[in-house]
């Protein structure tokens, strides 16, 4: 293995930029190419505005604190809009900023029409929407309508008595009784945040359903009044203020069906069992989404990206995203972010091999080919560990290479591209040494304590839980954004620091250090976004082809579209790897080692040698 220490590689790279792109930025539309007919024989459908867009997700609590209370806020976001514009972002997605008791970081909404006061006001949101629109950027919000907070006035009314007119707005069921007379919940379903999905309400003598925390009761979508209230309060209220669409939370769980059956036992150590088979993709799901479109979305040309867990079958995914059916614009299919999760228990990390990852990428690239569906390219969000730590290497000597290698992959994939805050500077997971007391997420903390109770604090089991949380835990994505090397990573002025501990390595990994540096991860992402825009017809819209899909070390794929061919070669190991160039006549355009001219010197015929964590993008004008 040829080992070149990373600092040397940095110095060795040429001082001339490796990109030679100086085209005007054309937002949303792919530029025409030489091979496209100038007078098409069939009318060319107009590409919707959101397909070529690059979306940036903001997690309000952790993005930027403007008032020194240790928590991010909307004025903080507004202060960074130019930063996002400069990066090349087209759409800003704001995770929930609605009023909420914050049991689940705002995914428990107590009032859709108000802003959580520590984040700001509705007027601040109007300013933010205006600030984005003035810069030709769009804004989408999170639409969390599977459940509300138990503090929402709808639920307060619903639980007030069995004959309250809103009783049926949530899902209430009578108890079951065991043979010995013990009161039992209606089913054995496990909630996402540990324990069961049913909470007993003593005053009215029934259970209510909550797939997530007990403070997040599920709305009853079977009731038309409930649906209409959701459309008004959660959707029209914000669309009328100018938001351009929604990321739709847990989009496949609204129709629970009518049968509430016990789930099969796959985790015998617990009474409660995973039960998504019974509540995901229920019988009226598509009917509800068509109605939502018909009554609301189509009147605003709004974009939707649905969060679609538990749906591995491409045919089923297509049922949601076929353009002619008018349900959702696109979805986040979960296979890529589920990699490494345990089957019966999410935080039981399972080692995995590269062919699994490659197969998943290929599957969700190709499933729309020949259809009118659309896909997304993403590998991070607020519920996931950081991609460098999960899929590549966050070791100091490989971290930057890994970040750039993944940036090459992501920006070359077909679909709308989503970047999560901090991904553009290569933020990484929490160190292995952080104890559970540093974690804040209800899912992680509850899971840890449920296993502690169930194993009587068994040290080895809990160590494995901590290892799993360090790789997969949602808090990894929720650390304060690392703006600079000053105290608390420049996230907050509060003397006591941020609401959550900042990463130990913020001194090395921060925005201020990277923005002016042409060799930085941030500059690399920015240039890759520009390249993606310049060659949208192949990078955003092209057909995907994978090679040597069983190879466990490298990932080689091609994209073809608009008369252009691209080949991407990625080394997912810390050692040199030999790969084959599948096509001839391509030119190296981008490499994460920065030495585009030198990199091809070692090429022999079709053989290429990739250095540790090397990524390359080759291009040829003219297809095969
Ligand atoms: O967490 C999962 C599996 O363990 C997913 O299947 C889960 O359904 C999905 O991630 C839901 O997430 C969304 O809704 C939650 C919220 O906590 C998350 O932050 C949000 O992304 C409840 O609203």
Coordinates of C-alpha atoms and ligand atoms in Angstrom, one line a residue:
X1 CA 0.0 0.0 0.0
X2 CA 1.3 3.4 -0.9
X3 CA 0.6 5.6 2.1
X4 CA 0.9 9.4 1.6
X5 CA 0.3 11.4 4.8
X6 CA -2.6 13.6 4.3
X7 CA -0.9 17.0 4.8
X8 CA 1.5 16.1 2.0
X9 CA -1.4 15.3 -0.3
X10 CA -2.8 18.7 0.4
X11 CA 0.4 20.5 -0.4
X12 CA 1.0 18.4 -3.4
X13 CA -2.2 19.4 -5.0
X14 CA -2.0 22.0 -7.7
X15 CA -2.7 25.6 -6.8
X16 CA -4.9 26.0 -9.9
X17 CA -8.4 25.0 -9.2
X18 CA -9.4 21.6 -10.4
X19 CA -12.7 22.9 -11.7
X20 CA -13.0 25.0 -14.8
X21 CA -16.6 25.9 -14.6
X22 CA -17.7 29.4 -15.2
X23 CA -21.2 29.2 -16.5
X24 CA -24.0 31.4 -15.3
X25 CA -26.0 29.6 -12.7
X26 CA -29.2 28.4 -14.3
X27 CA -31.6 27.5 -11.5
X28 CA -34.0 24.6 -11.9
X29 CA -33.6 24.0 -15.6
X30 CA -31.1 21.8 -17.3
X31 CA -29.2 23.6 -20.0
X32 CA -30.0 22.3 -23.5
X33 CA -27.3 20.1 -25.0
X34 CA -25.9 19.7 -28.5
X35 CA -27.6 16.3 -29.0
X36 CA -31.1 17.5 -28.0
X37 CA -33.2 18.1 -31.1
X38 CA -34.0 21.8 -31.5
X39 CA -37.5 21.0 -32.8
X40 CA -38.7 18.1 -30.8
X41 CA -41.3 15.9 -32.5
X42 CA -43.2 15.4 -29.3
X43 CA -43.7 18.2 -26.8
X44 CA -41.0 18.2 -24.2
X45 CA -42.6 18.2 -20.7
X46 CA -41.5 21.2 -18.6
X47 CA -39.3 20.1 -15.8
X48 CA -40.8 21.0 -12.4
X49 CA -38.9 23.7 -10.6
X50 CA -37.8 21.3 -7.8
X51 CA -36.1 18.5 -9.7
X52 CA -32.8 20.2 -10.3
X53 CA -32.8 22.0 -7.0
X54 CA -30.3 21.5 -4.2
X55 CA -32.1 21.4 -0.8
X56 CA -30.4 22.3 2.5
X57 CA -32.0 21.0 5.7
X58 CA -31.9 23.3 8.8
X59 CA -32.5 21.9 12.3
X60 CA -33.5 25.2 14.1
X61 CA -32.3 24.2 17.6
X62 CA -28.7 23.6 16.3
X63 CA -28.1 26.0 13.4
X64 CA -27.4 29.4 14.8
X65 CA -28.2 31.2 18.1
X66 CA -28.7 34.9 17.6
X67 CA -29.8 36.0 21.1
X68 CA -27.4 34.2 23.4
X69 CA -29.9 31.7 25.0
X70 CA -28.0 28.7 23.9
X71 CA -30.6 27.6 21.4
X72 CA -30.7 28.2 17.6
X73 CA -33.4 30.5 16.3
X74 CA -35.0 32.0 13.2
X75 CA -33.1 35.3 13.2
X76 CA -30.0 33.1 13.4
X77 CA -31.1 31.3 10.2
X78 CA -31.8 34.6 8.5
X79 CA -28.3 35.8 9.3
X80 CA -27.0 32.8 7.4
X81 CA -29.1 32.9 4.2
X82 CA -26.3 34.5 2.2
X83 CA -24.0 31.7 3.4
X84 CA -26.4 29.2 1.9
X85 CA -26.9 31.1 -1.3
X86 CA -23.1 31.2 -1.7
X87 CA -22.9 27.5 -1.3
X88 CA -25.4 27.1 -4.2
X89 CA -28.6 26.1 -2.3
X90 CA -31.9 26.5 -4.0
X91 CA -34.4 25.3 -1.3
X92 CA -34.1 25.7 2.4
X93 CA -36.0 23.1 4.4
X94 CA -36.7 24.1 8.0
X95 CA -37.3 21.3 10.5
X96 CA -40.2 22.0 12.9
X97 CA -40.1 25.5 14.3
X98 CA -43.8 25.4 15.4
X99 CA -44.9 25.8 19.0
X100 CA -44.2 22.7 20.9
X101 CA -43.3 21.4 24.4
X102 CA -40.2 19.9 22.7
X103 CA -40.6 16.3 23.9
X104 CA -39.4 15.3 20.4
X105 CA -37.5 18.4 19.4
X106 CA -40.5 20.1 17.9
X107 CA -42.0 17.0 16.1
X108 CA -44.6 17.2 18.8
X109 CA -46.6 20.3 17.7
X110 CA -49.0 22.1 20.1
X111 CA -50.0 24.8 17.6
X112 CA -49.3 24.7 13.8
X113 CA -50.0 28.4 13.5
X114 CA -47.5 29.6 16.0
X115 CA -43.7 29.6 16.3
X116 CA -41.9 28.1 19.4
X117 CA -41.2 31.4 21.2
X118 CA -37.5 30.7 21.9
X119 CA -37.1 30.3 18.1
X120 CA -39.0 33.6 17.3
X121 CA -42.3 34.6 15.9
X122 CA -44.5 34.2 12.8
X123 CA -43.3 37.6 11.7
X124 CA -39.7 36.2 11.8
X125 CA -40.8 33.4 9.6
X126 CA -42.3 35.8 7.2
X127 CA -39.0 37.7 7.1
X128 CA -37.2 34.5 6.5
X129 CA -39.5 33.5 3.6
X130 CA -39.0 37.0 2.1
X131 CA -35.2 36.8 2.5
X132 CA -35.1 33.5 0.7
X133 CA -37.4 34.6 -2.1
X134 CA -35.5 37.8 -2.6
X135 CA -32.5 35.6 -3.3
X136 CA -34.3 33.2 -5.7
X137 CA -34.4 30.6 -3.0
X138 CA -37.5 28.6 -1.9
X139 CA -38.5 27.5 1.6
X140 CA -40.2 24.3 2.6
X141 CA -41.4 23.4 6.1
X142 CA -41.9 20.2 7.9
X143 CA -45.4 18.9 7.8
X144 CA -45.9 16.8 11.0
X145 CA -49.5 15.5 10.7
X146 CA -49.4 11.9 11.8
X147 CA -49.7 13.1 15.3
X148 CA -49.8 16.3 17.4
X149 CA -48.5 17.1 20.8
X150 CA -50.7 16.0 23.7
X151 CA -50.7 19.8 24.5
X152 CA -52.5 20.6 21.2
X153 CA -56.0 22.0 22.0
X154 CA -57.4 19.3 19.6
X155 CA -56.1 16.6 21.9
X156 CA -57.0 18.5 25.1
X157 CA -60.6 18.5 23.8
X158 CA -60.4 14.9 22.6
X159 CA -59.3 13.6 26.0
X160 CA -61.8 15.7 27.9
X161 CA -64.7 13.2 27.6
X162 CA -65.8 10.3 25.5
X163 CA -68.6 12.4 24.0
X164 CA -66.5 15.4 23.1
X165 CA -67.0 16.2 19.4
X166 CA -63.2 15.9 18.9
X167 CA -63.0 12.5 20.7
X168 CA -62.8 10.8 17.3
X169 CA -60.0 13.1 16.1
X170 CA -57.5 10.7 17.8
X171 CA -57.4 7.0 18.0
X172 CA -59.1 5.7 21.2
X173 CA -59.7 2.1 22.0
X174 CA -61.1 0.1 25.0
X175 CA -58.7 -2.2 26.9
X176 CA -58.4 -5.9 26.5
X177 CA -58.3 -8.1 29.6
X178 CA -56.0 -11.1 30.2
X179 CA -57.6 -14.3 31.6
X180 CA -56.7 -13.3 35.1
X181 CA -58.5 -10.0 34.6
X182 CA -55.4 -7.8 34.1
X183 CA -56.0 -4.8 31.9
X184 CA -54.1 -5.0 28.6
X185 CA -53.5 -2.5 25.8
X186 CA -55.4 -3.1 22.5
X187 CA -52.3 -4.5 20.8
X188 CA -48.7 -5.4 21.6
X189 CA -47.3 -2.7 19.3
X190 CA -43.9 -1.1 20.1
X191 CA -43.6 2.6 19.8
X192 CA -40.5 4.2 18.2
X193 CA -39.3 5.6 21.5
X194 CA -39.5 2.3 23.5
X195 CA -42.5 0.8 25.3
X196 CA -45.9 0.4 23.9
X197 CA -48.0 2.5 21.5
X198 CA -51.0 2.7 23.8
X199 CA -51.4 5.1 26.7
X200 CA -54.1 4.5 29.3
X201 CA -56.3 7.5 30.1
X202 CA -57.8 6.8 33.5
X203 CA -60.5 9.6 33.5
X204 CA -62.2 8.3 30.3
X205 CA -61.3 4.6 30.6
X206 CA -59.7 4.1 27.2
X207 CA -56.3 3.9 25.6
X208 CA -55.0 6.3 22.9
X209 CA -52.6 5.4 20.2
X210 CA -49.1 7.0 19.9
X211 CA -46.6 5.5 17.5
X212 CA -44.0 7.8 18.9
X213 CA -43.8 9.3 22.4
X214 CA -46.9 9.2 24.7
X215 CA -46.9 12.9 24.3
X216 CA -47.5 12.5 20.6
X217 CA -51.0 11.1 20.1
X218 CA -51.8 9.9 16.6
X219 CA -54.5 11.8 14.7
X220 CA -57.4 9.9 13.3
X221 CA -57.2 10.4 9.6
X222 CA -60.4 8.4 9.0
X223 CA -62.3 11.4 10.3
X224 CA -62.9 14.0 7.5
X225 CA -63.2 16.9 9.9
X226 CA -59.8 16.1 11.3
X227 CA -58.3 16.0 7.8
X228 CA -59.9 19.3 6.9
X229 CA -58.6 20.9 10.1
X230 CA -55.1 19.6 9.3
X231 CA -55.2 21.0 5.7
X232 CA -56.3 24.4 7.1
X233 CA -54.0 24.8 10.1
X234 CA -50.8 22.9 9.2
X235 CA -50.8 23.6 5.4
X236 CA -52.9 26.5 4.1
X237 CA -51.8 28.8 7.0
X238 CA -48.2 28.5 5.9
X239 CA -48.7 28.2 2.1
X240 CA -50.6 31.5 2.3
X241 CA -47.6 33.0 3.9
X242 CA -45.5 32.0 0.8
X243 CA -43.9 28.7 1.7
X244 CA -43.1 26.6 -1.3
X245 CA -43.9 23.1 0.0
X246 CA -43.3 20.6 2.7
X247 CA -41.2 17.7 3.8
X248 CA -44.0 15.4 4.9
X249 CA -43.2 13.6 8.2
X250 CA -43.9 9.8 8.4
X251 CA -46.0 10.1 5.2
X252 CA -47.1 6.5 5.1
X253 CA -48.6 6.1 8.6
X254 CA -51.8 8.1 8.4
X255 CA -54.0 5.2 7.3
X256 CA -53.9 2.6 10.1
X257 CA -56.5 0.4 8.7
X258 CA -59.4 -0.9 10.7
X259 CA -57.9 -4.1 12.1
X260 CA -55.7 -3.7 15.1
X261 CA -53.9 -7.0 15.4
X262 CA -51.0 -8.2 17.6
X263 CA -47.7 -8.1 15.8
X264 CA -45.6 -11.3 15.5
X265 CA -43.0 -11.8 18.2
X266 CA -39.5 -11.1 16.8
X267 CA -37.9 -9.7 20.0
X268 CA -39.0 -12.2 22.7
X269 CA -37.3 -10.3 25.6
X270 CA -40.0 -7.7 25.4
X271 CA -43.8 -7.7 25.3
X272 CA -44.0 -4.9 22.8
X273 CA -43.0 -5.8 19.2
X274 CA -42.2 -3.8 16.1
X275 CA -45.5 -3.5 14.2
X276 CA -45.0 -1.3 11.2
X277 CA -46.5 -4.1 9.0
X278 CA -49.8 -3.1 10.6
X279 CA -49.7 0.6 10.5
X280 CA -47.5 1.6 7.6
X281 CA -48.8 1.9 4.0
X282 CA -52.4 1.3 5.2
X283 CA -55.4 0.9 2.9
X284 CA -56.5 4.5 2.5
X285 CA -53.0 6.1 2.3
X286 CA -53.1 6.9 -1.4
X287 CA -56.7 8.2 -1.2
X288 CA -55.6 10.6 1.6
X289 CA -52.6 11.9 -0.3
X290 CA -54.7 12.5 -3.5
X291 CA -57.2 14.4 -1.4
X292 CA -54.5 16.5 0.1
X293 CA -53.2 17.4 -3.3
X294 CA -56.6 18.1 -4.7
X295 CA -57.8 20.2 -1.8
X296 CA -54.6 22.0 -1.0
X297 CA -51.3 21.4 -2.8
X298 CA -52.3 21.8 -6.4
X299 CA -53.6 25.3 -5.7
X300 CA -50.1 26.4 -4.8
X301 CA -47.7 24.5 -7.1
X302 CA -46.1 23.2 -3.8
X303 CA -43.4 20.6 -3.7
X304 CA -43.6 17.7 -1.3
X305 CA -41.0 15.2 -0.2
X306 CA -42.5 12.4 1.9
X307 CA -40.6 10.6 4.6
X308 CA -41.2 6.9 3.6
X309 CA -39.9 4.4 6.1
X310 CA -40.6 0.6 6.0
X311 CA -41.2 0.5 2.2
X312 CA -38.5 -1.6 0.5
X313 CA -40.6 -2.5 -2.6
X314 CA -40.0 -0.1 -5.5
X315 CA -43.5 -0.8 -6.9
X316 CA -45.0 0.5 -3.6
X317 CA -42.7 3.5 -3.7
X318 CA -43.7 4.3 -7.2
X319 CA -47.3 4.3 -6.0
X320 CA -46.5 7.4 -4.1
X321 CA -44.3 9.3 -6.6
X322 CA -45.8 8.6 -10.0
X323 CA -46.3 12.2 -11.4
X324 CA -49.6 11.4 -13.1
X325 CA -51.1 10.2 -9.8
X326 CA -50.5 13.5 -8.1
X327 CA -49.7 12.4 -4.6
X328 CA -46.1 13.3 -3.6
X329 CA -43.3 14.9 -5.7
X330 CA -40.7 12.5 -4.3
X331 CA -39.9 10.6 -1.1
X332 CA -37.0 9.7 1.1
X333 CA -36.8 5.9 0.9
X334 CA -35.1 4.6 4.0
X335 CA -32.8 1.7 2.8
X336 CA -29.7 3.8 2.7
X337 CA -30.1 5.3 6.2
X338 CA -31.2 2.0 7.7
X339 CA -27.8 0.4 6.9
X340 CA -26.3 -1.0 10.0
X341 CA -29.5 -0.9 12.1
X342 CA -30.6 -4.0 14.0
X343 CA -33.8 -5.7 12.8
X344 CA -35.6 -6.1 16.1
X345 CA -33.9 -3.2 17.7
X346 CA -32.6 -0.2 15.8
X347 CA -29.7 0.5 18.0
X348 CA -28.2 -2.9 17.8
X349 CA -25.5 -2.1 15.2
X350 CA -24.9 -4.7 12.5
X351 CA -21.7 -4.6 10.5
X352 CA -22.3 -4.4 6.8
X353 CA -20.3 -4.7 3.6
X354 CA -20.0 -2.3 0.6
X355 CA -22.1 -4.4 -1.9
X356 CA -25.2 -3.8 0.3
X357 CA -24.6 0.0 0.1
X358 CA -24.0 -0.1 -3.6
X359 CA -27.0 -2.3 -4.3
X360 CA -29.2 0.2 -2.4
X361 CA -27.9 3.2 -4.2
X362 CA -28.4 1.4 -7.6
X363 CA -31.9 0.2 -6.7
X364 CA -33.2 3.7 -5.8
X365 CA -31.4 5.3 -8.7
X366 CA -32.9 2.9 -11.2
X367 CA -36.4 2.4 -9.9
X368 CA -37.8 5.4 -11.7
X369 CA -36.3 4.6 -15.1
X370 CA -39.1 4.3 -17.7
X371 CA -41.6 5.7 -15.2
X372 CA -43.0 9.2 -14.4
X373 CA -41.6 9.0 -10.8
X374 CA -38.8 10.9 -9.3
X375 CA -36.2 10.1 -6.7
X376 CA -34.0 11.9 -4.0
X377 CA -30.3 11.7 -3.3
X378 CA -29.6 12.0 0.4
X379 CA -27.5 10.2 3.1
X380 CA -27.9 12.4 6.1
X381 CA -30.7 14.1 8.0
X382 CA -31.5 15.0 11.6
X383 CA -32.4 11.4 12.5
X384 CA -29.1 9.9 11.3
X385 CA -25.4 9.5 12.2
X386 CA -23.1 11.6 10.0
X387 CA -22.3 10.0 6.7
X388 CA -18.5 10.3 7.0
X389 CA -18.5 8.3 10.2
X390 CA -21.1 5.8 9.0
X391 CA -20.1 5.1 5.4
X392 CA -16.4 6.3 5.2
X393 CA -13.7 7.2 7.6
X394 CA -13.6 10.0 10.2
X395 CA -10.0 9.2 11.2
X396 CA -8.0 12.4 11.1
X397 CA -5.9 11.5 8.1
X398 CA -8.9 10.4 6.0
X399 CA -11.7 12.6 7.2
X400 CA -11.4 15.3 4.5
X401 CA -10.8 12.8 1.7
X402 CA -13.8 10.9 2.9
X403 CA -16.0 14.0 2.9
X404 CA -15.0 14.9 -0.6
X405 CA -15.3 11.3 -1.9
X406 CA -18.9 11.2 -0.6
X407 CA -19.6 14.6 -2.0
X408 CA -18.6 13.3 -5.5
X409 CA -20.9 10.4 -5.1
X410 CA -23.9 12.4 -3.8
X411 CA -23.6 15.2 -6.4
X412 CA -23.4 12.6 -9.2
X413 CA -26.6 10.9 -8.3
X414 CA -29.9 11.3 -10.1
X415 CA -32.8 12.9 -8.2
X416 CA -33.3 16.0 -6.1
X417 CA -30.2 16.4 -3.8
X418 CA -30.6 17.0 -0.1
X419 CA -27.8 18.2 2.1
X420 CA -28.1 18.3 5.9
X421 CA -26.6 21.2 7.8
X422 CA -22.9 20.6 8.6
X423 CA -22.5 18.0 5.8
X424 CA -21.0 20.7 3.7
X425 CA -18.1 21.1 6.1
X426 CA -17.7 17.4 6.9
X427 CA -19.1 17.3 10.4
X428 CA -18.6 13.9 12.0
X429 CA -20.2 11.8 14.8
X430 CA -19.7 12.3 18.5
X431 CA -16.6 10.7 19.9
X432 CA -16.9 7.2 21.3
X433 CA -16.1 8.6 24.8
X434 CA -19.3 10.6 25.2
X435 CA -21.4 9.0 28.0
X436 CA -25.2 8.6 27.7
X437 CA -25.6 11.8 29.9
X438 CA -24.4 13.9 26.9
X439 CA -27.2 12.5 24.7
X440 CA -30.5 14.4 24.4
X441 CA -32.6 12.5 22.0
X442 CA -35.7 10.9 23.5
X443 CA -35.3 7.8 21.2
X444 CA -31.7 7.2 22.3
X445 CA -32.1 8.0 25.9
X446 CA -35.3 5.9 26.3
X447 CA -33.7 3.0 24.4
X448 CA -30.6 3.0 26.7
X449 CA -32.8 3.0 29.8
X450 CA -35.1 0.3 28.6
X451 CA -32.1 -2.0 27.9
X452 CA -30.5 -1.0 31.2
X453 CA -33.7 -2.0 33.0
X454 CA -34.2 -5.2 31.0
X455 CA -30.6 -6.4 31.5
X456 CA -30.2 -5.2 35.1
X457 CA -27.5 -2.8 33.9
X458 CA -25.4 -5.4 32.1
X459 CA -22.1 -3.6 31.3
X460 CA -21.3 -5.5 28.1
X461 CA -24.8 -5.0 26.7
X462 CA -24.9 -1.3 27.6
X463 CA -21.4 -0.9 26.0
X464 CA -22.9 -2.3 22.8
X465 CA -25.8 0.1 23.0
X466 CA -23.4 3.0 23.4
X467 CA -21.3 1.8 20.4
X468 CA -24.5 1.6 18.4
X469 CA -25.7 5.1 19.4
X470 CA -22.3 6.5 18.6
X471 CA -22.7 5.2 15.0
X472 CA -26.4 5.5 14.5
X473 CA -27.8 7.8 17.2
X474 CA -29.9 10.8 16.1
X475 CA -28.0 13.1 18.3
X476 CA -25.0 12.8 16.1
X477 CA -26.8 15.1 13.6
X478 CA -28.1 17.5 16.3
X479 CA -24.8 18.9 17.7
X480 CA -24.5 22.6 17.3
X481 CA -23.4 23.8 13.9
X482 CA -19.6 24.5 13.9
X483 CA -19.3 28.1 12.6
X484 CA -15.8 29.0 13.8
X485 CA -13.1 28.1 16.3
X486 CA -14.2 30.5 19.1
X487 CA -16.0 29.3 22.2
X488 CA -18.9 27.0 21.6
X489 CA -18.0 26.7 17.9
X490 CA -19.4 30.2 17.3
X491 CA -22.9 28.8 17.6
X492 CA -23.9 30.8 20.7
X493 CA -22.6 33.7 22.8
X494 CA -24.1 32.2 25.9
X495 CA -21.4 31.7 28.5
X496 CA -22.7 28.4 29.7
X497 CA -22.7 27.2 26.1
X498 CA -25.2 25.6 23.8
X499 CA -28.2 23.4 24.7
X500 CA -26.2 20.4 23.6
X501 CA -22.5 19.8 23.8
X502 CA -20.5 21.0 20.8
X503 CA -18.2 18.5 19.1
X504 CA -14.7 18.2 20.6
X505 CA -13.1 18.8 17.2
X506 CA -14.9 22.0 16.2
X507 CA -11.5 23.8 16.1
X508 CA -10.5 21.8 13.0
X509 CA -14.0 21.4 11.5
X510 CA -15.7 24.7 11.1
X511 CA -17.2 27.0 8.5
X512 CA -14.8 30.0 9.1
X513 CA -11.8 27.8 8.5
X514 CA -13.2 26.4 5.3
X515 CA -15.0 29.1 3.4
X516 CA -12.0 31.0 2.2
X517 CA -9.9 27.9 1.6
X518 CA -10.1 26.5 -2.0
X519 CA -8.9 23.1 -0.8
X520 CA -11.6 22.7 1.9
X521 CA -14.5 20.3 2.1
X522 CA -16.9 23.3 1.9
X523 CA -15.2 24.7 -1.3
X524 CA -15.3 21.2 -2.8
X525 CA -19.1 20.8 -2.1
X526 CA -19.7 24.3 -3.6
X527 CA -17.8 23.4 -6.8
X528 CA -19.5 20.0 -7.0
X529 CA -22.9 21.7 -6.7
X530 CA -21.9 24.0 -9.6
X531 CA -20.7 21.0 -11.7
X532 CA -24.0 19.3 -11.0
X533 CA -25.9 22.3 -12.2
X534 CA -23.8 22.7 -15.3
X535 CA -24.3 19.1 -16.2
X536 CA -27.8 18.5 -14.8
X537 CA -28.9 16.4 -17.8
X538 CA -26.5 13.7 -16.8
X539 CA -25.8 14.3 -13.1
X540 CA -29.4 15.1 -12.0
X541 CA -31.4 13.3 -14.7
X542 CA -29.1 10.6 -16.1
X543 CA -29.5 6.9 -16.2
X544 CA -27.4 5.0 -13.7
X545 CA -25.3 1.9 -14.3
X546 CA -23.3 0.1 -11.7
X547 CA -20.2 -2.1 -12.2
X548 CA -18.7 -4.9 -10.2
X549 CA -21.5 -4.7 -7.8
X550 CA -20.0 -7.5 -5.6
X551 CA -16.7 -5.8 -5.1
X552 CA -16.3 -5.0 -1.4
X553 CA -13.8 -2.2 -1.7
X554 CA -14.7 0.1 -4.5
X555 CA -17.8 1.6 -6.1
X556 CA -17.7 2.3 -9.9
X557 CA -20.8 3.7 -11.6
X558 CA -21.7 5.5 -14.8
X559 CA -24.4 8.0 -15.6
X560 CA -25.7 8.8 -19.0
X561 CA -27.9 11.5 -20.2
X562 CA -28.2 14.5 -22.6
X563 CA -25.5 13.1 -24.8
X564 CA -23.0 13.0 -21.9
X565 CA -21.4 10.1 -20.1
X566 CA -20.0 10.3 -16.6
X567 CA -18.0 7.6 -14.7
X568 CA -17.5 7.8 -10.9
X569 CA -14.9 5.8 -9.1
X570 CA -14.8 5.6 -5.4
X571 CA -12.5 3.8 -3.0
X572 CA -14.2 2.9 0.2
X573 CA -11.1 1.7 1.9
X574 CA -7.9 3.1 3.5
X575 CA -5.8 1.1 1.0
X576 CA -5.0 1.4 -2.7
X577 CA -7.5 -0.4 -4.9
X578 CA -7.4 -1.3 -8.6
X579 CA -10.5 -0.6 -10.6
X580 CA -11.4 -0.8 -14.3
X581 CA -12.6 2.1 -16.4
X582 CA -15.8 0.8 -18.0
X583 CA -15.7 3.1 -21.0
X584 CA -13.0 4.7 -23.1
X585 CA -12.6 8.3 -24.0
X586 CA -13.5 9.9 -20.7
X587 CA -11.6 12.7 -19.2
X588 CA -10.9 13.1 -15.5
X589 CA -12.8 16.2 -14.3
X590 CA -12.8 16.0 -10.5
X591 CA -10.7 14.2 -7.9
X592 CA -10.6 14.5 -4.2
X593 CA -6.8 14.4 -4.1
X594 CA -6.8 17.6 -6.1
X595 CA -4.2 16.4 -8.6
X596 CA -6.3 15.9 -11.7
X597 CA -3.4 16.1 -14.1
X598 CA -1.2 13.6 -12.1
X599 CA -3.9 11.1 -11.2
X600 CA -4.1 9.6 -14.7
X601 CA -0.4 9.0 -15.0
X602 CA -0.6 5.5 -13.5
X603 CA -3.4 4.4 -15.8
X604 CA -2.6 1.3 -17.8
X605 CA -5.2 0.5 -20.4
X606 CA -8.5 0.4 -18.5
X607 CA -6.8 -0.2 -15.2
X608 CA -6.8 2.6 -12.7
X609 CA -5.3 2.6 -9.1
X610 CA -7.3 4.5 -6.5
X611 CA -5.5 5.8 -3.5
X612 CA -7.1 5.5 0.0
X613 CA -10.6 6.9 0.0
X614 CA -10.0 8.4 -3.4
X615 CA -13.0 9.6 -5.5
X616 CA -12.8 10.6 -9.1
X617 CA -15.4 11.8 -11.6
X618 CA -14.7 11.3 -15.4
X619 CA -16.7 12.8 -18.1
X620 CA -17.2 12.6 -21.8
X621 CA -19.4 14.7 -24.0
X622 CA -21.1 12.2 -26.3
X623 CA -22.8 9.0 -25.1
X624 CA -22.1 5.3 -25.7
Ligands
LIG1 O1 -37.1 6.1 13.4 C1 -37.5 5.3 12.6 C2 -37.1 3.9 12.7 O2 -36.6 3.7 14.0 C3 -38.3 5.7 11.4 O3 -38.9 4.7 10.8 C4 -39.3 6.7 11.8 O4 -40.6 6.4 11.5 C5 -39.0 8.0 11.1 O5 -37.7 8.3 11.3 C6 -39.9 9.1 11.7 O6 -39.2 10.3 11.9 C7 -39.9 11.5 11.9 O7 -40.9 11.5 12.8 C8 -40.6 11.4 14.1 C9 -39.5 12.3 14.6 O8 -39.0 12.0 15.8 C10 -38.3 12.3 13.6 O9 -37.4 13.3 13.9 C11 -38.9 12.6 12.2 O10 -37.9 12.7 11.2 C12 -41.8 11.7 14.9 O11 -42.4 12.9 14.4

